[in-house]
Amino acid sequence: MKKILFVCTGNSCRSQMAEGIAKDLGWEAFSAGTKPEKKVNLIAIEVMAEINMDISKHKPKLINEIKLNNMDIIMTVCSNADKNCPIFPDFSGKKMHHSFDDPAGIVGSKKEQLKVFRQIRDEIFDFIKSMNN
């Protein structure tokens, strides 16, 4: 089973959703941030629950808390994390980058926020599913 680490800045939305989706698709998945938030975004938890994936027990982590040498893939999911991701001299796996828009930055009604979070969740799902092929 391949091990993958998803990295974004706050580790509260995109990387957490990616971790949940990848686990559901059979990966051994982890997530971390370059500057982690205090908790996982509640709307991210809500939209993941809509597709029967529970990330409510996930906690944002600093990238240094993860054993990177155990990973097959380190994937940044936001441009900021890609630019600020530390260099891993001992990492022999594959480093990837695919930027997804930040749903947490959306200002608007709850309905508008849910729409954007669902869109990003679905984009992440489709991307990870394509990695399985």
Short mmCIF file of N, CA and C in Angstrom, two decimals:
data_model
loop_
_atom_site.label_atom_id
_atom_site.label_comp_id
_atom_site.label_asym_id
_atom_site.label_seq_id
_atom_site.Cartn_x
_atom_site.Cartn_y
_atom_site.Cartn_z
N MET A 1 0.85 -1.19 0.00
CA MET A 1 0.00 0.00 0.00
C MET A 1 0.89 1.24 0.00
N LYS A 2 0.62 2.14 -0.92
CA LYS A 2 1.42 3.36 -1.02
C LYS A 2 1.07 4.32 0.10
N LYS A 3 2.11 5.02 0.59
CA LYS A 3 1.94 6.03 1.63
C LYS A 3 2.09 7.40 1.00
N ILE A 4 1.12 8.27 1.29
CA ILE A 4 1.13 9.62 0.72
C ILE A 4 0.89 10.65 1.81
N LEU A 5 1.61 11.75 1.70
CA LEU A 5 1.44 12.89 2.61
C LEU A 5 0.96 14.07 1.79
N PHE A 6 -0.18 14.64 2.20
CA PHE A 6 -0.71 15.85 1.58
C PHE A 6 -0.32 17.04 2.45
N VAL A 7 0.24 18.07 1.81
CA VAL A 7 0.72 19.24 2.54
C VAL A 7 0.05 20.49 2.00
N CYS A 8 -0.49 21.30 2.91
CA CYS A 8 -0.93 22.65 2.56
C CYS A 8 -0.49 23.57 3.70
N THR A 9 -0.84 24.80 3.63
CA THR A 9 -0.36 25.74 4.63
C THR A 9 -0.98 25.45 6.00
N GLY A 10 -2.30 25.55 6.11
CA GLY A 10 -2.96 25.45 7.41
C GLY A 10 -3.34 24.06 7.85
N ASN A 11 -3.31 23.08 6.93
CA ASN A 11 -3.70 21.71 7.23
C ASN A 11 -5.07 21.66 7.91
N SER A 12 -5.99 22.49 7.40
CA SER A 12 -7.32 22.52 8.00
C SER A 12 -8.43 22.22 6.99
N CYS A 13 -8.14 22.29 5.70
CA CYS A 13 -9.19 22.06 4.67
C CYS A 13 -8.72 21.07 3.61
N ARG A 14 -8.00 21.60 2.61
CA ARG A 14 -7.66 20.80 1.43
C ARG A 14 -6.87 19.54 1.76
N SER A 15 -5.81 19.67 2.54
CA SER A 15 -5.00 18.49 2.84
C SER A 15 -5.76 17.50 3.72
N GLN A 16 -6.63 18.01 4.59
CA GLN A 16 -7.44 17.11 5.43
C GLN A 16 -8.46 16.35 4.58
N MET A 17 -9.10 17.06 3.65
CA MET A 17 -10.05 16.39 2.76
C MET A 17 -9.31 15.36 1.90
N ALA A 18 -8.13 15.73 1.40
CA ALA A 18 -7.34 14.81 0.57
C ALA A 18 -6.96 13.57 1.36
N GLU A 19 -6.56 13.74 2.61
CA GLU A 19 -6.21 12.59 3.45
C GLU A 19 -7.41 11.65 3.60
N GLY A 20 -8.57 12.21 3.91
CA GLY A 20 -9.78 11.40 4.08
C GLY A 20 -10.16 10.66 2.81
N ILE A 21 -10.08 11.35 1.68
CA ILE A 21 -10.43 10.74 0.40
C ILE A 21 -9.45 9.63 0.04
N ALA A 22 -8.16 9.91 0.19
CA ALA A 22 -7.14 8.91 -0.16
C ALA A 22 -7.29 7.66 0.71
N LYS A 23 -7.55 7.84 1.99
CA LYS A 23 -7.76 6.68 2.86
C LYS A 23 -8.96 5.87 2.38
N ASP A 24 -10.02 6.56 2.00
CA ASP A 24 -11.22 5.88 1.52
C ASP A 24 -10.95 5.10 0.23
N LEU A 25 -9.99 5.59 -0.56
CA LEU A 25 -9.65 4.94 -1.83
C LEU A 25 -8.53 3.89 -1.66
N GLY A 26 -8.14 3.63 -0.42
CA GLY A 26 -7.19 2.55 -0.16
C GLY A 26 -5.74 2.93 0.04
N TRP A 27 -5.44 4.20 0.08
CA TRP A 27 -4.07 4.66 0.35
C TRP A 27 -3.82 4.68 1.85
N GLU A 28 -2.57 4.65 2.23
CA GLU A 28 -2.18 4.97 3.61
C GLU A 28 -1.81 6.46 3.54
N ALA A 29 -2.72 7.29 4.04
CA ALA A 29 -2.61 8.73 3.80
C ALA A 29 -2.45 9.51 5.10
N PHE A 30 -1.75 10.63 4.96
CA PHE A 30 -1.48 11.54 6.07
C PHE A 30 -1.59 12.96 5.54
N SER A 31 -1.69 13.94 6.44
CA SER A 31 -1.68 15.34 6.03
C SER A 31 -0.93 16.15 7.07
N ALA A 32 -0.41 17.28 6.61
CA ALA A 32 0.32 18.19 7.50
C ALA A 32 0.34 19.57 6.86
N GLY A 33 0.79 20.56 7.65
CA GLY A 33 0.85 21.92 7.16
C GLY A 33 2.18 22.58 7.44
N THR A 34 2.46 23.64 6.69
CA THR A 34 3.66 24.42 6.94
C THR A 34 3.43 25.39 8.09
N LYS A 35 2.17 25.80 8.30
CA LYS A 35 1.76 26.64 9.43
C LYS A 35 0.37 26.19 9.85
N PRO A 36 0.26 25.06 10.56
CA PRO A 36 -1.05 24.48 10.84
C PRO A 36 -1.96 25.35 11.69
N GLU A 37 -3.24 25.30 11.36
CA GLU A 37 -4.28 25.96 12.14
C GLU A 37 -4.50 25.17 13.43
N LYS A 38 -5.38 25.67 14.28
CA LYS A 38 -5.65 24.99 15.55
C LYS A 38 -6.59 23.80 15.40
N LYS A 39 -7.50 23.86 14.41
CA LYS A 39 -8.44 22.75 14.22
C LYS A 39 -8.85 22.64 12.76
N VAL A 40 -9.43 21.50 12.42
CA VAL A 40 -9.92 21.26 11.08
C VAL A 40 -11.16 22.13 10.85
N ASN A 41 -11.25 22.70 9.67
CA ASN A 41 -12.36 23.56 9.30
C ASN A 41 -13.69 22.80 9.39
N LEU A 42 -14.66 23.39 10.08
CA LEU A 42 -15.95 22.73 10.30
C LEU A 42 -16.72 22.48 9.01
N ILE A 43 -16.58 23.35 8.03
CA ILE A 43 -17.29 23.14 6.77
C ILE A 43 -16.63 21.99 6.00
N ALA A 44 -15.32 21.85 6.09
CA ALA A 44 -14.64 20.70 5.47
C ALA A 44 -15.16 19.40 6.09
N ILE A 45 -15.30 19.38 7.39
CA ILE A 45 -15.84 18.20 8.08
C ILE A 45 -17.25 17.92 7.58
N GLU A 46 -18.06 18.95 7.44
CA GLU A 46 -19.46 18.81 7.01
C GLU A 46 -19.57 18.24 5.59
N VAL A 47 -18.79 18.80 4.65
CA VAL A 47 -18.93 18.32 3.27
C VAL A 47 -18.33 16.92 3.09
N MET A 48 -17.37 16.56 3.90
CA MET A 48 -16.85 15.19 3.84
C MET A 48 -17.87 14.21 4.40
N ALA A 49 -18.58 14.61 5.45
CA ALA A 49 -19.63 13.76 6.02
C ALA A 49 -20.74 13.50 5.00
N GLU A 50 -20.97 14.46 4.12
CA GLU A 50 -21.99 14.29 3.08
C GLU A 50 -21.69 13.10 2.16
N ILE A 51 -20.41 12.76 2.04
CA ILE A 51 -20.03 11.61 1.20
C ILE A 51 -19.53 10.46 2.08
N ASN A 52 -20.01 10.44 3.32
CA ASN A 52 -19.73 9.36 4.27
C ASN A 52 -18.26 9.17 4.60
N MET A 53 -17.55 10.28 4.71
CA MET A 53 -16.15 10.25 5.14
C MET A 53 -16.03 11.13 6.37
N ASP A 54 -15.59 10.54 7.47
CA ASP A 54 -15.50 11.25 8.74
C ASP A 54 -14.08 11.74 9.00
N ILE A 55 -13.89 13.05 8.92
CA ILE A 55 -12.57 13.62 9.25
C ILE A 55 -12.67 14.45 10.54
N SER A 56 -13.73 14.25 11.29
CA SER A 56 -13.96 15.06 12.49
C SER A 56 -12.93 14.82 13.59
N LYS A 57 -12.24 13.69 13.55
CA LYS A 57 -11.23 13.40 14.57
C LYS A 57 -9.82 13.80 14.11
N HIS A 58 -9.70 14.27 12.87
CA HIS A 58 -8.40 14.71 12.37
C HIS A 58 -7.93 15.96 13.12
N LYS A 59 -6.63 16.10 13.23
CA LYS A 59 -6.02 17.27 13.87
C LYS A 59 -4.95 17.85 12.94
N PRO A 60 -4.90 19.17 12.78
CA PRO A 60 -3.82 19.77 12.00
C PRO A 60 -2.46 19.48 12.65
N LYS A 61 -1.48 19.19 11.80
CA LYS A 61 -0.14 18.84 12.27
C LYS A 61 0.90 19.64 11.49
N LEU A 62 2.02 19.88 12.13
CA LEU A 62 3.16 20.50 11.47
C LEU A 62 3.88 19.42 10.67
N ILE A 63 4.38 19.76 9.51
CA ILE A 63 5.02 18.78 8.64
C ILE A 63 6.15 18.03 9.35
N ASN A 64 6.82 18.69 10.30
CA ASN A 64 7.92 18.06 11.03
C ASN A 64 7.46 16.92 11.93
N GLU A 65 6.14 16.81 12.17
CA GLU A 65 5.61 15.75 13.02
C GLU A 65 5.44 14.43 12.27
N ILE A 66 5.63 14.44 10.97
CA ILE A 66 5.42 13.26 10.13
C ILE A 66 6.77 12.64 9.76
N LYS A 67 6.84 11.31 9.80
CA LYS A 67 8.05 10.61 9.37
C LYS A 67 8.09 10.58 7.85
N LEU A 68 8.77 11.55 7.28
CA LEU A 68 8.75 11.76 5.83
C LEU A 68 9.42 10.63 5.05
N ASN A 69 10.43 10.03 5.64
CA ASN A 69 11.15 8.97 4.93
C ASN A 69 10.28 7.74 4.71
N ASN A 70 9.18 7.63 5.44
CA ASN A 70 8.26 6.50 5.27
C ASN A 70 7.31 6.71 4.09
N MET A 71 7.27 7.92 3.53
CA MET A 71 6.32 8.25 2.47
C MET A 71 6.83 7.85 1.10
N ASP A 72 5.89 7.42 0.25
CA ASP A 72 6.20 7.18 -1.15
C ASP A 72 6.03 8.47 -1.96
N ILE A 73 5.03 9.29 -1.54
CA ILE A 73 4.72 10.53 -2.24
C ILE A 73 4.47 11.64 -1.22
N ILE A 74 5.04 12.79 -1.47
CA ILE A 74 4.69 14.02 -0.75
C ILE A 74 4.06 14.93 -1.78
N MET A 75 2.80 15.31 -1.53
CA MET A 75 2.07 16.13 -2.50
C MET A 75 1.59 17.42 -1.85
N THR A 76 2.04 18.54 -2.37
CA THR A 76 1.53 19.83 -1.92
C THR A 76 0.25 20.12 -2.68
N VAL A 77 -0.74 20.67 -1.96
CA VAL A 77 -2.05 20.93 -2.56
C VAL A 77 -2.38 22.41 -2.61
N CYS A 78 -1.40 23.26 -2.29
CA CYS A 78 -1.58 24.70 -2.46
C CYS A 78 -0.23 25.30 -2.85
N SER A 79 -0.28 26.37 -3.61
CA SER A 79 0.95 26.99 -4.11
C SER A 79 1.82 27.51 -2.99
N ASN A 80 1.22 28.06 -1.94
CA ASN A 80 1.99 28.57 -0.82
C ASN A 80 2.81 27.46 -0.17
N ALA A 81 2.19 26.30 0.04
CA ALA A 81 2.92 25.18 0.64
C ALA A 81 4.01 24.68 -0.31
N ASP A 82 3.72 24.70 -1.61
CA ASP A 82 4.72 24.26 -2.57
C ASP A 82 5.95 25.16 -2.51
N LYS A 83 5.73 26.46 -2.39
CA LYS A 83 6.85 27.41 -2.32
C LYS A 83 7.59 27.32 -0.99
N ASN A 84 6.84 27.03 0.09
CA ASN A 84 7.43 27.06 1.43
C ASN A 84 7.69 25.68 2.03
N CYS A 85 7.49 24.64 1.23
CA CYS A 85 7.71 23.29 1.72
C CYS A 85 9.21 23.10 1.93
N PRO A 86 9.59 22.59 3.08
CA PRO A 86 11.02 22.41 3.34
C PRO A 86 11.64 21.41 2.35
N ILE A 87 12.94 21.46 2.23
CA ILE A 87 13.68 20.50 1.42
C ILE A 87 13.86 19.25 2.26
N PHE A 88 13.67 18.10 1.67
CA PHE A 88 13.82 16.84 2.40
C PHE A 88 15.00 16.07 1.81
N PRO A 89 16.21 16.28 2.34
CA PRO A 89 17.39 15.68 1.73
C PRO A 89 17.37 14.15 1.75
N ASP A 90 16.73 13.55 2.74
CA ASP A 90 16.72 12.09 2.84
C ASP A 90 15.51 11.45 2.18
N PHE A 91 14.60 12.26 1.64
CA PHE A 91 13.38 11.73 1.03
C PHE A 91 13.69 11.19 -0.36
N SER A 92 13.40 9.93 -0.58
CA SER A 92 13.72 9.32 -1.87
C SER A 92 12.47 9.04 -2.71
N GLY A 93 11.31 9.44 -2.21
CA GLY A 93 10.06 9.21 -2.94
C GLY A 93 9.81 10.30 -3.97
N LYS A 94 8.57 10.38 -4.38
CA LYS A 94 8.17 11.33 -5.42
C LYS A 94 7.53 12.55 -4.78
N LYS A 95 7.95 13.74 -5.21
CA LYS A 95 7.31 14.98 -4.76
C LYS A 95 6.42 15.48 -5.88
N MET A 96 5.16 15.77 -5.52
CA MET A 96 4.19 16.24 -6.51
C MET A 96 3.56 17.53 -6.03
N HIS A 97 3.00 18.26 -6.98
CA HIS A 97 2.25 19.46 -6.63
C HIS A 97 1.02 19.55 -7.53
N HIS A 98 -0.12 19.81 -6.91
CA HIS A 98 -1.35 20.13 -7.63
C HIS A 98 -2.11 21.11 -6.76
N SER A 99 -2.24 22.32 -7.24
CA SER A 99 -2.87 23.36 -6.43
C SER A 99 -4.39 23.34 -6.59
N PHE A 100 -5.08 23.34 -5.46
CA PHE A 100 -6.53 23.47 -5.42
C PHE A 100 -6.85 24.82 -4.76
N ASP A 101 -7.90 25.47 -5.22
CA ASP A 101 -8.31 26.74 -4.62
C ASP A 101 -8.61 26.53 -3.14
N ASP A 102 -8.41 27.58 -2.35
CA ASP A 102 -8.64 27.50 -0.91
C ASP A 102 -10.10 27.80 -0.61
N PRO A 103 -10.88 26.80 -0.22
CA PRO A 103 -12.30 27.06 0.08
C PRO A 103 -12.49 27.90 1.34
N ALA A 104 -11.51 27.89 2.24
CA ALA A 104 -11.64 28.65 3.49
C ALA A 104 -11.60 30.15 3.24
N GLY A 105 -11.10 30.57 2.10
CA GLY A 105 -11.00 31.99 1.79
C GLY A 105 -12.28 32.59 1.23
N ILE A 106 -13.30 31.77 1.04
CA ILE A 106 -14.55 32.25 0.46
C ILE A 106 -15.36 33.03 1.49
N VAL A 107 -15.75 34.23 1.10
CA VAL A 107 -16.62 35.04 1.95
C VAL A 107 -18.01 35.00 1.32
N GLY A 108 -18.99 34.71 2.14
CA GLY A 108 -20.35 34.63 1.63
C GLY A 108 -21.23 33.90 2.61
N SER A 109 -22.43 33.61 2.16
CA SER A 109 -23.38 32.90 3.01
C SER A 109 -22.91 31.46 3.21
N LYS A 110 -23.49 30.78 4.16
CA LYS A 110 -23.16 29.37 4.42
C LYS A 110 -23.43 28.55 3.15
N LYS A 111 -24.52 28.85 2.47
CA LYS A 111 -24.86 28.13 1.25
C LYS A 111 -23.77 28.31 0.19
N GLU A 112 -23.26 29.54 0.05
CA GLU A 112 -22.19 29.82 -0.92
C GLU A 112 -20.90 29.11 -0.52
N GLN A 113 -20.60 29.13 0.78
CA GLN A 113 -19.39 28.46 1.26
C GLN A 113 -19.48 26.95 1.02
N LEU A 114 -20.63 26.36 1.33
CA LEU A 114 -20.81 24.93 1.11
C LEU A 114 -20.61 24.56 -0.36
N LYS A 115 -21.12 25.39 -1.25
CA LYS A 115 -20.98 25.13 -2.68
C LYS A 115 -19.51 25.05 -3.08
N VAL A 116 -18.71 26.00 -2.60
CA VAL A 116 -17.28 26.03 -2.94
C VAL A 116 -16.55 24.85 -2.30
N PHE A 117 -16.83 24.57 -1.04
CA PHE A 117 -16.19 23.44 -0.37
C PHE A 117 -16.51 22.13 -1.09
N ARG A 118 -17.75 21.95 -1.52
CA ARG A 118 -18.13 20.74 -2.26
C ARG A 118 -17.37 20.65 -3.58
N GLN A 119 -17.25 21.78 -4.26
CA GLN A 119 -16.54 21.81 -5.54
C GLN A 119 -15.08 21.39 -5.35
N ILE A 120 -14.42 21.96 -4.34
CA ILE A 120 -13.01 21.63 -4.09
C ILE A 120 -12.88 20.17 -3.65
N ARG A 121 -13.79 19.72 -2.79
CA ARG A 121 -13.78 18.31 -2.36
C ARG A 121 -13.86 17.39 -3.57
N ASP A 122 -14.76 17.70 -4.48
CA ASP A 122 -14.95 16.86 -5.66
C ASP A 122 -13.75 16.90 -6.60
N GLU A 123 -13.12 18.07 -6.72
CA GLU A 123 -11.90 18.18 -7.53
C GLU A 123 -10.78 17.33 -6.93
N ILE A 124 -10.64 17.39 -5.61
CA ILE A 124 -9.62 16.59 -4.93
C ILE A 124 -9.91 15.11 -5.13
N PHE A 125 -11.18 14.72 -4.95
CA PHE A 125 -11.58 13.33 -5.13
C PHE A 125 -11.22 12.83 -6.53
N ASP A 126 -11.59 13.60 -7.54
CA ASP A 126 -11.32 13.21 -8.93
C ASP A 126 -9.82 13.09 -9.19
N PHE A 127 -9.04 14.02 -8.63
CA PHE A 127 -7.59 13.99 -8.85
C PHE A 127 -6.98 12.76 -8.20
N ILE A 128 -7.32 12.49 -6.95
CA ILE A 128 -6.74 11.34 -6.25
C ILE A 128 -7.19 10.04 -6.91
N LYS A 129 -8.44 9.99 -7.32
CA LYS A 129 -8.95 8.79 -8.00
C LYS A 129 -8.15 8.54 -9.28
N SER A 130 -7.80 9.61 -10.00
CA SER A 130 -7.01 9.45 -11.22
C SER A 130 -5.60 8.95 -10.93
N MET A 131 -5.09 9.22 -9.73
CA MET A 131 -3.75 8.73 -9.33
C MET A 131 -3.78 7.22 -9.11
N ASN A 132 -4.93 6.68 -8.80
CA ASN A 132 -5.06 5.25 -8.55
C ASN A 132 -5.02 4.43 -9.84
N ASN A 133 -5.24 5.09 -10.96
CA ASN A 133 -5.30 4.36 -12.24
C ASN A 133 -3.93 4.12 -12.83
#
